mmCIF file of C-alpha atoms and ligand atoms in Angstrom:
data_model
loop_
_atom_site.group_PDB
_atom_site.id
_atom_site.type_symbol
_atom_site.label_atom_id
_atom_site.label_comp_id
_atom_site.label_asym_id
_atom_site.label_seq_id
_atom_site.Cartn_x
_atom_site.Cartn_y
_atom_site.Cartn_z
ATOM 1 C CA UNK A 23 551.261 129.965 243.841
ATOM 2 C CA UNK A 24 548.267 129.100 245.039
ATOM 3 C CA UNK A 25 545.711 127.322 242.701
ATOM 4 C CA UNK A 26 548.596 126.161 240.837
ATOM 5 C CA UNK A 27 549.065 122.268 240.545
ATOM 6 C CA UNK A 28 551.695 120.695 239.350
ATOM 7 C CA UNK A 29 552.177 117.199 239.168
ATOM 8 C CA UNK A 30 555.456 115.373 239.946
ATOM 9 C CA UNK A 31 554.001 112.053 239.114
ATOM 10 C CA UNK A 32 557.488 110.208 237.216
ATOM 11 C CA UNK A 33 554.740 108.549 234.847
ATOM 12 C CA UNK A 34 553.515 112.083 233.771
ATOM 13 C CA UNK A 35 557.315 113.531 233.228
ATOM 14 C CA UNK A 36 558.487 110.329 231.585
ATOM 15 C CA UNK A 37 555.525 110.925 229.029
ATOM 16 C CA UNK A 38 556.077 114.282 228.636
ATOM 17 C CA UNK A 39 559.888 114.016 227.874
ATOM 18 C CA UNK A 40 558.914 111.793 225.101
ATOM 19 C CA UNK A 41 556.000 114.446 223.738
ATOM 20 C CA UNK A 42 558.443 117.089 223.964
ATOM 21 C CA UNK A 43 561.404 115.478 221.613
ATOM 22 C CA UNK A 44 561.426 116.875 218.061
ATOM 23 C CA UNK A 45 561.858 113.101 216.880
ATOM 24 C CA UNK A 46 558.484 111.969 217.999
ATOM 25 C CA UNK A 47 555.774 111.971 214.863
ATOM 26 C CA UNK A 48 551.958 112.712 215.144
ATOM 27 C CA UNK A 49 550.746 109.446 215.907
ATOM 28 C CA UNK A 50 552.909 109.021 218.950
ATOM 29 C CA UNK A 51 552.499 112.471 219.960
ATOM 30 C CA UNK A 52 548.523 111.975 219.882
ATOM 31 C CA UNK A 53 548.895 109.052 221.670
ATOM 32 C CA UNK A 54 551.005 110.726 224.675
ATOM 33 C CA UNK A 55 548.820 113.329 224.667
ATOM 34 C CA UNK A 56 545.726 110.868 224.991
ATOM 35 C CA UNK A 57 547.450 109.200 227.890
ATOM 36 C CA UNK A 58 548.483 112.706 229.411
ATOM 37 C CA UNK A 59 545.128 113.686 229.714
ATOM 38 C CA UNK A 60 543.854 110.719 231.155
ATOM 39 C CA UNK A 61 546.854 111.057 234.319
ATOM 40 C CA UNK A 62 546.252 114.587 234.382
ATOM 41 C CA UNK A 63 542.282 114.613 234.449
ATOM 42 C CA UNK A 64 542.349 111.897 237.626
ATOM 43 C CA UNK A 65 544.514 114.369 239.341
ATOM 44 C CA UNK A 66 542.777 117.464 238.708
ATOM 45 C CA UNK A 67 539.233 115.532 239.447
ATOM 46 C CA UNK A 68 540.396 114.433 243.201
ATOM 47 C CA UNK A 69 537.542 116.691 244.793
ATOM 48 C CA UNK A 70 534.415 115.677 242.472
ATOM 49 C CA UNK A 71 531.525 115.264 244.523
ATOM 50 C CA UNK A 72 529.867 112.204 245.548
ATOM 51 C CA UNK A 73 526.952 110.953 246.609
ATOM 52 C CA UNK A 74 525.912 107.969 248.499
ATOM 53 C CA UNK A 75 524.156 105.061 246.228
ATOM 54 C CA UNK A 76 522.793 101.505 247.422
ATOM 55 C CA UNK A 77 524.925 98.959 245.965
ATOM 56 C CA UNK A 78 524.048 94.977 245.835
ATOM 57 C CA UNK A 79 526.932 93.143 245.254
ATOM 58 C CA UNK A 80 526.763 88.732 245.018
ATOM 59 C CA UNK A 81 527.251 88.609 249.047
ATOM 60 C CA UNK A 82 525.929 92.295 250.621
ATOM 61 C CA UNK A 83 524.385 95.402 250.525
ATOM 62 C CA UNK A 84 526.685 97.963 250.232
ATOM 63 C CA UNK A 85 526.501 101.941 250.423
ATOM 64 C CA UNK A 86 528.589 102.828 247.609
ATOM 65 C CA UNK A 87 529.420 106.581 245.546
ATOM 66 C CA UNK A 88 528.534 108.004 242.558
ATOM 67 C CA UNK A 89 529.132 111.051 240.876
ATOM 68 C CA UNK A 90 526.925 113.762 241.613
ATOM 69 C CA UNK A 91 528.289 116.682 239.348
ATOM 70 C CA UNK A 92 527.916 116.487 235.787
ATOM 71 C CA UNK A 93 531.107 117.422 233.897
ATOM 72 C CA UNK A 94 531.558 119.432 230.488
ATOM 73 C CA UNK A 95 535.082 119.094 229.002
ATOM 74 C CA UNK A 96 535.465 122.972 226.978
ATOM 75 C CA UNK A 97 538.964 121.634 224.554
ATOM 76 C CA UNK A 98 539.579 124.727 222.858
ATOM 77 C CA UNK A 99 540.508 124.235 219.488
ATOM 78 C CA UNK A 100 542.248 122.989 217.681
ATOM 79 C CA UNK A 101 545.432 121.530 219.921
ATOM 80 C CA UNK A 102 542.711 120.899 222.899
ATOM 81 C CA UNK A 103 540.988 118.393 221.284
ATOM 82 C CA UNK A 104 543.661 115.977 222.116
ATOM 83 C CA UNK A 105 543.518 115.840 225.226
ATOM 84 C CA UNK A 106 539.082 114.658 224.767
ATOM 85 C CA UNK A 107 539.364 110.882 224.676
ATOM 86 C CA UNK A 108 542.057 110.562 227.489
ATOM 87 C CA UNK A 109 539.699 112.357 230.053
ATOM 88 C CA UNK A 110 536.803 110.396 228.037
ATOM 89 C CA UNK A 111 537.733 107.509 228.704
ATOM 90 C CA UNK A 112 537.642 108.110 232.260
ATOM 91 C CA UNK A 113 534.355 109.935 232.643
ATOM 92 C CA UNK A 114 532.520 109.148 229.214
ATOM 93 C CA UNK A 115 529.049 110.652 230.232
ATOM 94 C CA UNK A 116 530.877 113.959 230.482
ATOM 95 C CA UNK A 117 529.637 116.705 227.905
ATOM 96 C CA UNK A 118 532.144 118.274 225.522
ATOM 97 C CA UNK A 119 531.394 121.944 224.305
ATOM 98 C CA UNK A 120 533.763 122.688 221.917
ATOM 99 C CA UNK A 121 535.485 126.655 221.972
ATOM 100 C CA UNK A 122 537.412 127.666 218.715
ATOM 101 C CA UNK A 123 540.260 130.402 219.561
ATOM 102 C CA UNK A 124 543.346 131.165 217.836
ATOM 103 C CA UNK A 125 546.593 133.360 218.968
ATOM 104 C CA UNK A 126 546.675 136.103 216.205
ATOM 105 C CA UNK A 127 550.296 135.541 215.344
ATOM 106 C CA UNK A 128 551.703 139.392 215.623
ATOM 107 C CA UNK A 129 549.460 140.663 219.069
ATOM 108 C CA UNK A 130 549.702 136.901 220.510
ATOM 109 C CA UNK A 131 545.714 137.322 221.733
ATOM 110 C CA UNK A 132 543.555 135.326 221.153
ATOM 111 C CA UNK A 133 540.721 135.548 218.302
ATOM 112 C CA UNK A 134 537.949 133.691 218.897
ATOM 113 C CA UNK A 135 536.144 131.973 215.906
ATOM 114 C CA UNK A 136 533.775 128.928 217.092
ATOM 115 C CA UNK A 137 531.504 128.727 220.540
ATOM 116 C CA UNK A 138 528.407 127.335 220.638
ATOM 117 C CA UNK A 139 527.545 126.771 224.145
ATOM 118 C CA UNK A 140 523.672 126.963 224.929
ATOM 119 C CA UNK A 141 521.784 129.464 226.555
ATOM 120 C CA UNK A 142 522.308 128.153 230.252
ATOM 121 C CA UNK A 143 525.094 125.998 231.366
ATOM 122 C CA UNK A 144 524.224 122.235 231.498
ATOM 123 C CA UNK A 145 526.780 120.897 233.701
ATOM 124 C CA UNK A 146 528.468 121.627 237.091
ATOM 125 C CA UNK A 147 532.004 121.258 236.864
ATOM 126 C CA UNK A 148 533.938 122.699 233.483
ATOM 127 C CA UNK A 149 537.653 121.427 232.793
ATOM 128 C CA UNK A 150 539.049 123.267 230.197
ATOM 129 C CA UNK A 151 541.247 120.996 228.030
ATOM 130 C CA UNK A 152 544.436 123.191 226.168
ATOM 131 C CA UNK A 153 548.261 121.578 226.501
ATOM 132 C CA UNK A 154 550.004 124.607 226.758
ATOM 133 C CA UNK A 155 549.205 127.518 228.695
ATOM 134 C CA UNK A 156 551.666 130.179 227.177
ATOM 135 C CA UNK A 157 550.782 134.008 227.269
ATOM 136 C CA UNK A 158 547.363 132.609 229.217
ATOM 137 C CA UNK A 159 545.640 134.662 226.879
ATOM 138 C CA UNK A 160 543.784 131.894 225.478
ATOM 139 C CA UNK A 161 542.589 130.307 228.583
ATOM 140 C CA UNK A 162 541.274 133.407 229.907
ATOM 141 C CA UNK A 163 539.664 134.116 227.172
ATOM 142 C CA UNK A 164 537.659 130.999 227.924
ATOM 143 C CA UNK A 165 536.592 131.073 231.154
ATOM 144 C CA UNK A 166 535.760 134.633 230.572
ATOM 145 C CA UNK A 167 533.146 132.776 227.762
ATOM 146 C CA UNK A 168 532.849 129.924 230.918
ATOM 147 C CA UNK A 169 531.864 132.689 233.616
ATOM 148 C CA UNK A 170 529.322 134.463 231.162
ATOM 149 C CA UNK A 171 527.956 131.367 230.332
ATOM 150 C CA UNK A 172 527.196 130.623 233.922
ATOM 151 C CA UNK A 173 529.641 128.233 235.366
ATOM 152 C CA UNK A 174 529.596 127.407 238.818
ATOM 153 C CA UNK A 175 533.755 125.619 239.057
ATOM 154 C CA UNK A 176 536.074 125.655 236.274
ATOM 155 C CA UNK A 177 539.198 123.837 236.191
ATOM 156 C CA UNK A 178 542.100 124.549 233.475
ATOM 157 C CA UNK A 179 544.123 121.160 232.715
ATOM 158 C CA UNK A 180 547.077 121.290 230.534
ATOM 159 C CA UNK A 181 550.240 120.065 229.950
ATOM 160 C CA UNK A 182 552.962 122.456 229.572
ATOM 161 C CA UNK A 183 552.283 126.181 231.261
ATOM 162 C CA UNK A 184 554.954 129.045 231.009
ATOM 163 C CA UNK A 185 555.703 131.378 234.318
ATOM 164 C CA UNK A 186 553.736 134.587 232.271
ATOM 165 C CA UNK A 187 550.733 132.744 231.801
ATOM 166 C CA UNK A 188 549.991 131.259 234.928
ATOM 167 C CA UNK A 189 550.450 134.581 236.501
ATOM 168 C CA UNK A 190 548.299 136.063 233.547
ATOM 169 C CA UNK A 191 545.129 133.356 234.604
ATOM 170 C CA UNK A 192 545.748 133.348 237.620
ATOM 171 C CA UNK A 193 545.630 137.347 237.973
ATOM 172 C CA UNK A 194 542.628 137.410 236.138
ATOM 173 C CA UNK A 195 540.823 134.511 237.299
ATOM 174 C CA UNK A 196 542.571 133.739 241.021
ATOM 175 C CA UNK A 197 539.642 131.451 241.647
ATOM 176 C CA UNK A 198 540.228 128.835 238.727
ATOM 177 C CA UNK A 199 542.539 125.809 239.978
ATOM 178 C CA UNK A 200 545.402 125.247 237.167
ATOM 179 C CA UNK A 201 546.526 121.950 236.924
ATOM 180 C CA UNK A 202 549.695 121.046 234.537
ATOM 181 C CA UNK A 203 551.872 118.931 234.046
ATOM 182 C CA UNK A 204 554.982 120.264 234.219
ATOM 183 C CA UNK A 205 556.246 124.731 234.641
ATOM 184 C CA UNK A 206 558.664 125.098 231.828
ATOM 185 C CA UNK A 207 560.848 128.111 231.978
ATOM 186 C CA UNK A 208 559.634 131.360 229.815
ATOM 187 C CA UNK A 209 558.439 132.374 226.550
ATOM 188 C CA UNK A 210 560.498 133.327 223.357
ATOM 189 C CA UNK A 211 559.667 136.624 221.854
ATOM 190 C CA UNK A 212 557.263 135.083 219.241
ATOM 191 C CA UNK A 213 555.139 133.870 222.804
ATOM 192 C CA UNK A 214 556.300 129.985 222.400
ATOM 193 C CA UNK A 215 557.259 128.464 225.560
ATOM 194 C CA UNK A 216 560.863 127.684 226.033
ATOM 195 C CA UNK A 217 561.668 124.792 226.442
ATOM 196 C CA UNK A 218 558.149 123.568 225.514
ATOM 197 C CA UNK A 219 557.938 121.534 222.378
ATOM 198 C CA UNK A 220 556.829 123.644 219.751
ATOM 199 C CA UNK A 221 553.509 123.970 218.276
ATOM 200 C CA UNK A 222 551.074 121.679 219.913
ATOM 201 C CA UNK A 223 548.570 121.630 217.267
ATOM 202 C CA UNK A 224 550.847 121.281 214.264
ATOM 203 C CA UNK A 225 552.762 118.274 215.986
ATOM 204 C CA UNK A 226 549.195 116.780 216.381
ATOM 205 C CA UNK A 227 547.591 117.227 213.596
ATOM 206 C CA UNK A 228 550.929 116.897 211.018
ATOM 207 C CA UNK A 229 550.805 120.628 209.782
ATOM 208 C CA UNK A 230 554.391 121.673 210.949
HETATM 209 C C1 PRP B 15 547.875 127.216 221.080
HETATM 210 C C2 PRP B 15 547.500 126.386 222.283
HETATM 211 C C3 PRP B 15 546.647 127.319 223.086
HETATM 212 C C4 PRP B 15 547.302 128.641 222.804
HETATM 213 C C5 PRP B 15 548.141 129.008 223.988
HETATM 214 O O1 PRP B 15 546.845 127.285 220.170
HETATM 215 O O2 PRP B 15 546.854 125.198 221.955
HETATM 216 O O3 PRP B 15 545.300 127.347 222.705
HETATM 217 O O4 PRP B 15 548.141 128.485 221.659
HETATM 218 O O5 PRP B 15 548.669 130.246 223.832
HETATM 219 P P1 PRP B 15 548.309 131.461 224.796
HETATM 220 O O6 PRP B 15 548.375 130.937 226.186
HETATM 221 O O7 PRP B 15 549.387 132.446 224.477
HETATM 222 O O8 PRP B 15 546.953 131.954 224.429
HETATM 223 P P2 PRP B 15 546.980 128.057 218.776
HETATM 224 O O9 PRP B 15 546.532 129.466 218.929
HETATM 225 O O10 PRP B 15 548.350 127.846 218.229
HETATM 226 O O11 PRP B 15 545.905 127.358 217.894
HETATM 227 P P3 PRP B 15 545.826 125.842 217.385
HETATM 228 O O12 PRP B 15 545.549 124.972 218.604
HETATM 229 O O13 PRP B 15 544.693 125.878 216.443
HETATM 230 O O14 PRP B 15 547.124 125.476 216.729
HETATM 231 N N1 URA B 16 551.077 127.364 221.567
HETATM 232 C C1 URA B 16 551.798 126.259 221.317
HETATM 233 O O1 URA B 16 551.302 125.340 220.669
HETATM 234 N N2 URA B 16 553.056 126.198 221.775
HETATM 235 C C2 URA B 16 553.618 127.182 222.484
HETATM 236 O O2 URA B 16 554.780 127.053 222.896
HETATM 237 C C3 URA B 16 552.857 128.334 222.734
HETATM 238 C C4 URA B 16 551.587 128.406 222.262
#
């Protein structure tokens, strides 16, 4: 599908087979997860812009790059915020506006119970941080709140997306790239992805 990028880098599935086994406790998870976002962000960040800056280095003068675009991370609560310091690490000016949204358990959409983005955007490029992408409902929800808010190019990054909801985003949003890390199979009839690995923010945060 177009706008649909998966990555079939062996350090990315090798990580994410270990995430995805029941025996693997909170800490490591968060860990993975940190380290997942970091492979996953450099991937989905491959057409940042640059500009050209003047660089002295001991022997020459150099043209060099530097970023021209400033970059908000949007995690959306609560599992997204794992995936923050990975992606930090790599671009720790970014901004991080923080969107609180919850699947309602019995309609699977999502309820939305924290935003507070300013008045006008403040950056130019949004990647919205969420490991799985299961009915979609959630991360259309939020670049629905991106779009209103006036972003120019929104990215979705996560780890695990189900068939339904890519085609959900990408039906409603076709111009948002979605980058993940791996396409698992379907969803169970309670909307988890199958094979997946369960509830992303309970495994984080220890409340299985
Ligand atoms: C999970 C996940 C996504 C959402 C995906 O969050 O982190 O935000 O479900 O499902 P969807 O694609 O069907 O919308 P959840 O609602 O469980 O909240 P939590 O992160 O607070 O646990
Ligand atoms: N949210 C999760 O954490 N896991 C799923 O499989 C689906 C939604």
């Amino acid at each position: 599908m177009e706008n649909v990028f998966v990555s079939g880098h062996p350090l990315i599935k090798h990580k994410l087979s270990l995430l995805r086994q029941t025996s693997t406790e909170p800490k490591k998870f968060r860990e993975l997860v940190r380290e997942l976002a970091g492979l996953l962000a450099y991937e989905a960040t491959l057409d940042l812009r640059t500009r050209p800056v003047e660089v002295k280095t001991p022997l020459a003068v150099m043209t060099g790059s530097e970023l021209e675009e400033k970059i908000g991370l949007i995690p959306i609560l609560r599992a997204g915020l794992g995936l923050v310091e990975g992606v930090w690490e790599l671009m720790p000016s970014a901004e991080v506006w923080h969107i609180g949204l919850y699947r309602d358990e019995r309609t699977l959409k999502p309820v939305q119970y924290y935003n507070k983005l300013p008045v006008g955007p403040t950056v130019q490029v949004c990647l919205i941080l969420d490991p799985m992408l299961a009915t979609g409902g959630s991360a259309a929800a939020t670049v629905d709140l991106l779009k209103n808010w006036g972003a120019m190019r929104i990215k979705f990054v996560g780890l695990i997306g189900a068939p339904e909801g890519i085609a959900h985003l990408h039906s409603r949003h076709p111009d948002i790239p979605i980058y993940l890390g791996e396409i698992d199979e379907r969803l169970n009839e309670k909307g988890y992805i199958v094979p997946g690995l369960g509830d992303a923010g309970d495994r984080m945060f220890g409340t299985a």
